[in-house]
Amino acid sequence: MRLSVIGTGYLGATHAAAMAELGHEVVGVDADPRKVEALSRGEVPFYEPGLAELIASHTASGRLTFSEDIGAVADCDVHFVCVGTPQASASPAADLSQVDAAVEALAKSMRPDTVVVGKSTVPVGTAQRLRAELREATAGQARLVWNPEFLREGFAVEDTLRPDRIVVGVDDDRDAEVVADIYRTQISQGTPFLVTDYATAELVKVAANSFLATKISFINAMSEICDATGADVTTLAHAIGLDERIGRRFLRAGIGFGGGCLPKDIRAFMARADEMGVGESLAFLREVDRLNLQQRDTAVRMAAELLDGSLTGARIAILGVAFKPDSDDVRDSPALSIAAALHLKGAEVVVHDPRAGANAQRAYPTLNYVDSADEALRDADLTMLLTEWQEYRDLDPTRTAEQVARPAVFDGRNVLDAESWRRAGWTYRGVGVR
Ligand code: UDX
């Protein structure tokens, strides 16, 4: 089939490449000419393992092209909307301006009898509204399907090519057939294909992210209790996770969740529920958000404790500022927000990240960024591991002790072996671990 993909950020670029991999002819459309130019050369403007190779192979095969001209959608049968829905600047709700603009532009440029498939994460009720707008603009001919995306950064290619499930929200079951045709390969490989109404499809996405965020805040709440009682949260998570009903994943205690999805999705969900008069049902998400942000304050407090109460003038090595490893994304990164808070409290903060340094520098130019972990560690009074990149997990405690001024480490992701670090002379603090 001939497909267009509107928006070529994390979601759109990956989706476009994956659709080409499935055998479709795809044009990715983006208003940013620099993005279009880079992607056309097979270059990806962000770090996502495996994506550049996939894009390059399909720009070479000719199945994948990019354009800044929305007119390029004119000979496509199906159009995927993959633009961002960030948190609005003046409220916790989602900013839908990019989705609205994309659908409006599509309605003017596409063949009127084609299908628009929304993939962006939107507040429940959005698809119904967009459908009405689309039908009006196309004399009732265009159809709309909502098909949420569940990809994780760092695994975007894998998650798009081999998703856990495909969910499509429709107002006419026949439209599901069009989407099923696009994903035929995955469906034949056993991927569950669920057809629902619009509202359920929209909710599947935000409910899934709310559940994941709740798991993380739950285990972080347990880490506080562990700290107060001398118990160990990692063993606790392992033990409760062995119950299949609970499961071990997303129970890693630490400095909390960040990124371009979980924080803004739970806030937008709460805002939408408030609008609909059912805000009380999501009151627990306020607590999930609060607990998550509290982990950042706890990290700053622990840093002060490890420095005998005084942050002023202390040299702190920050290892990792990406919101998670294998990503250069610093959106709502707990690590970066902790680094900035320590700097504001008078510490000399020296930051290293294998990939996210440049993005962090753009967001917080006043911190001191260096090119290697060795440079960050040199003469540090405190070492803080905040993003669990493999190179930090592999640090040798004995060698590292020789580099720093004082062997004190805060392990914000509970990934270091506390015993071997202590044996090498370190004062070790994790989050809720012994
Ligand atoms: C998330 C969802 O996983 C994905 O399904 C959705 O489509 C988009 O949002 P992503 O933002 O890429 O994906 O990151 P994810 O791997 O979910 O991690 C989110 C944050 O939670 C990271 O900051 C991570 O460090 C943190 N996290 C994760 C924990 O603190 N503990 C855990 O046990 C797991």
mmCIF file of C-alpha atoms and ligand atoms in Angstrom, residues 149-153 205 209 212 216 250-252 256-258 261-262 323-324 334 388 413, ligand 1:
data_model
loop_
_atom_site.group_PDB
_atom_site.id
_atom_site.type_symbol
_atom_site.label_atom_id
_atom_site.label_comp_id
_atom_site.label_asym_id
_atom_site.label_seq_id
_atom_site.Cartn_x
_atom_site.Cartn_y
_atom_site.Cartn_z
ATOM 1 C CA GLU A 149 1.523 3.350 19.617
ATOM 2 C CA PHE A 150 3.244 1.665 22.565
ATOM 3 C CA LEU A 151 6.914 1.913 21.544
ATOM 4 C CA ARG A 152 9.638 2.446 24.103
ATOM 5 C CA GLU A 153 12.595 4.677 23.307
ATOM 6 C CA LYS A 205 -2.663 3.935 25.737
ATOM 7 C CA ASN A 209 1.179 4.304 30.832
ATOM 8 C CA LEU A 212 3.445 1.522 34.439
ATOM 9 C CA ILE A 216 7.286 2.616 39.549
ATOM 10 C CA PHE A 250 8.820 -1.918 36.191
ATOM 11 C CA LEU A 251 9.589 -2.477 39.851
ATOM 12 C CA ARG A 252 13.062 -0.962 39.781
ATOM 13 C CA GLY A 256 11.847 7.869 39.304
ATOM 14 C CA PHE A 257 10.427 8.024 35.831
ATOM 15 C CA GLY A 258 10.850 10.722 33.211
ATOM 16 C CA CYS A 261 5.627 10.009 27.675
ATOM 17 C CA LEU A 262 4.876 8.796 31.196
ATOM 18 C CA PHE A 323 15.915 9.914 31.240
ATOM 19 C CA LYS A 324 16.989 6.314 30.730
ATOM 20 C CA PRO A 334 14.940 13.036 36.770
ATOM 21 C CA GLU A 388 22.186 3.305 34.358
ATOM 22 C CA ARG A 413 19.315 3.360 39.963
HETATM 23 C C1 UDX B 1 7.074 4.541 27.894
HETATM 24 C C2 UDX B 1 6.274 3.225 27.821
HETATM 25 O O1 UDX B 1 7.061 2.158 28.338
HETATM 26 C C3 UDX B 1 5.889 2.947 26.376
HETATM 27 O O2 UDX B 1 5.108 1.773 26.299
HETATM 28 C C4 UDX B 1 5.102 4.147 25.840
HETATM 29 O O3 UDX B 1 4.748 3.947 24.493
HETATM 30 C C5 UDX B 1 5.927 5.430 25.980
HETATM 31 O O4 UDX B 1 6.316 5.601 27.337
HETATM 32 P P1 UDX B 1 9.601 5.252 27.401
HETATM 33 O O5 UDX B 1 9.201 6.649 27.747
HETATM 34 O O6 UDX B 1 10.445 5.019 26.190
HETATM 35 O O7 UDX B 1 8.302 4.345 27.184
HETATM 36 O O8 UDX B 1 10.389 4.694 28.648
HETATM 37 P P2 UDX B 1 10.277 3.486 29.680
HETATM 38 O O9 UDX B 1 11.202 2.419 29.306
HETATM 39 O O10 UDX B 1 8.870 3.126 29.925
HETATM 40 O O11 UDX B 1 10.857 4.208 30.992
HETATM 41 C C6 UDX B 1 10.222 5.362 31.512
HETATM 42 C C7 UDX B 1 10.928 5.870 32.730
HETATM 43 O O12 UDX B 1 10.689 5.022 33.842
HETATM 44 C C8 UDX B 1 12.445 5.995 32.623
HETATM 45 O O13 UDX B 1 12.826 7.224 33.190
HETATM 46 C C9 UDX B 1 12.953 4.825 33.434
HETATM 47 O O14 UDX B 1 14.219 5.071 33.977
HETATM 48 C C10 UDX B 1 11.899 4.723 34.510
HETATM 49 N N1 UDX B 1 11.764 3.384 35.114
HETATM 50 C C11 UDX B 1 11.371 2.324 34.372
HETATM 51 C C12 UDX B 1 12.002 3.211 36.484
HETATM 52 O O15 UDX B 1 12.352 4.162 37.199
HETATM 53 N N2 UDX B 1 11.822 1.978 37.033
HETATM 54 C C13 UDX B 1 11.421 0.899 36.317
HETATM 55 O O16 UDX B 1 11.285 -0.183 36.890
HETATM 56 C C14 UDX B 1 11.194 1.083 34.931
#
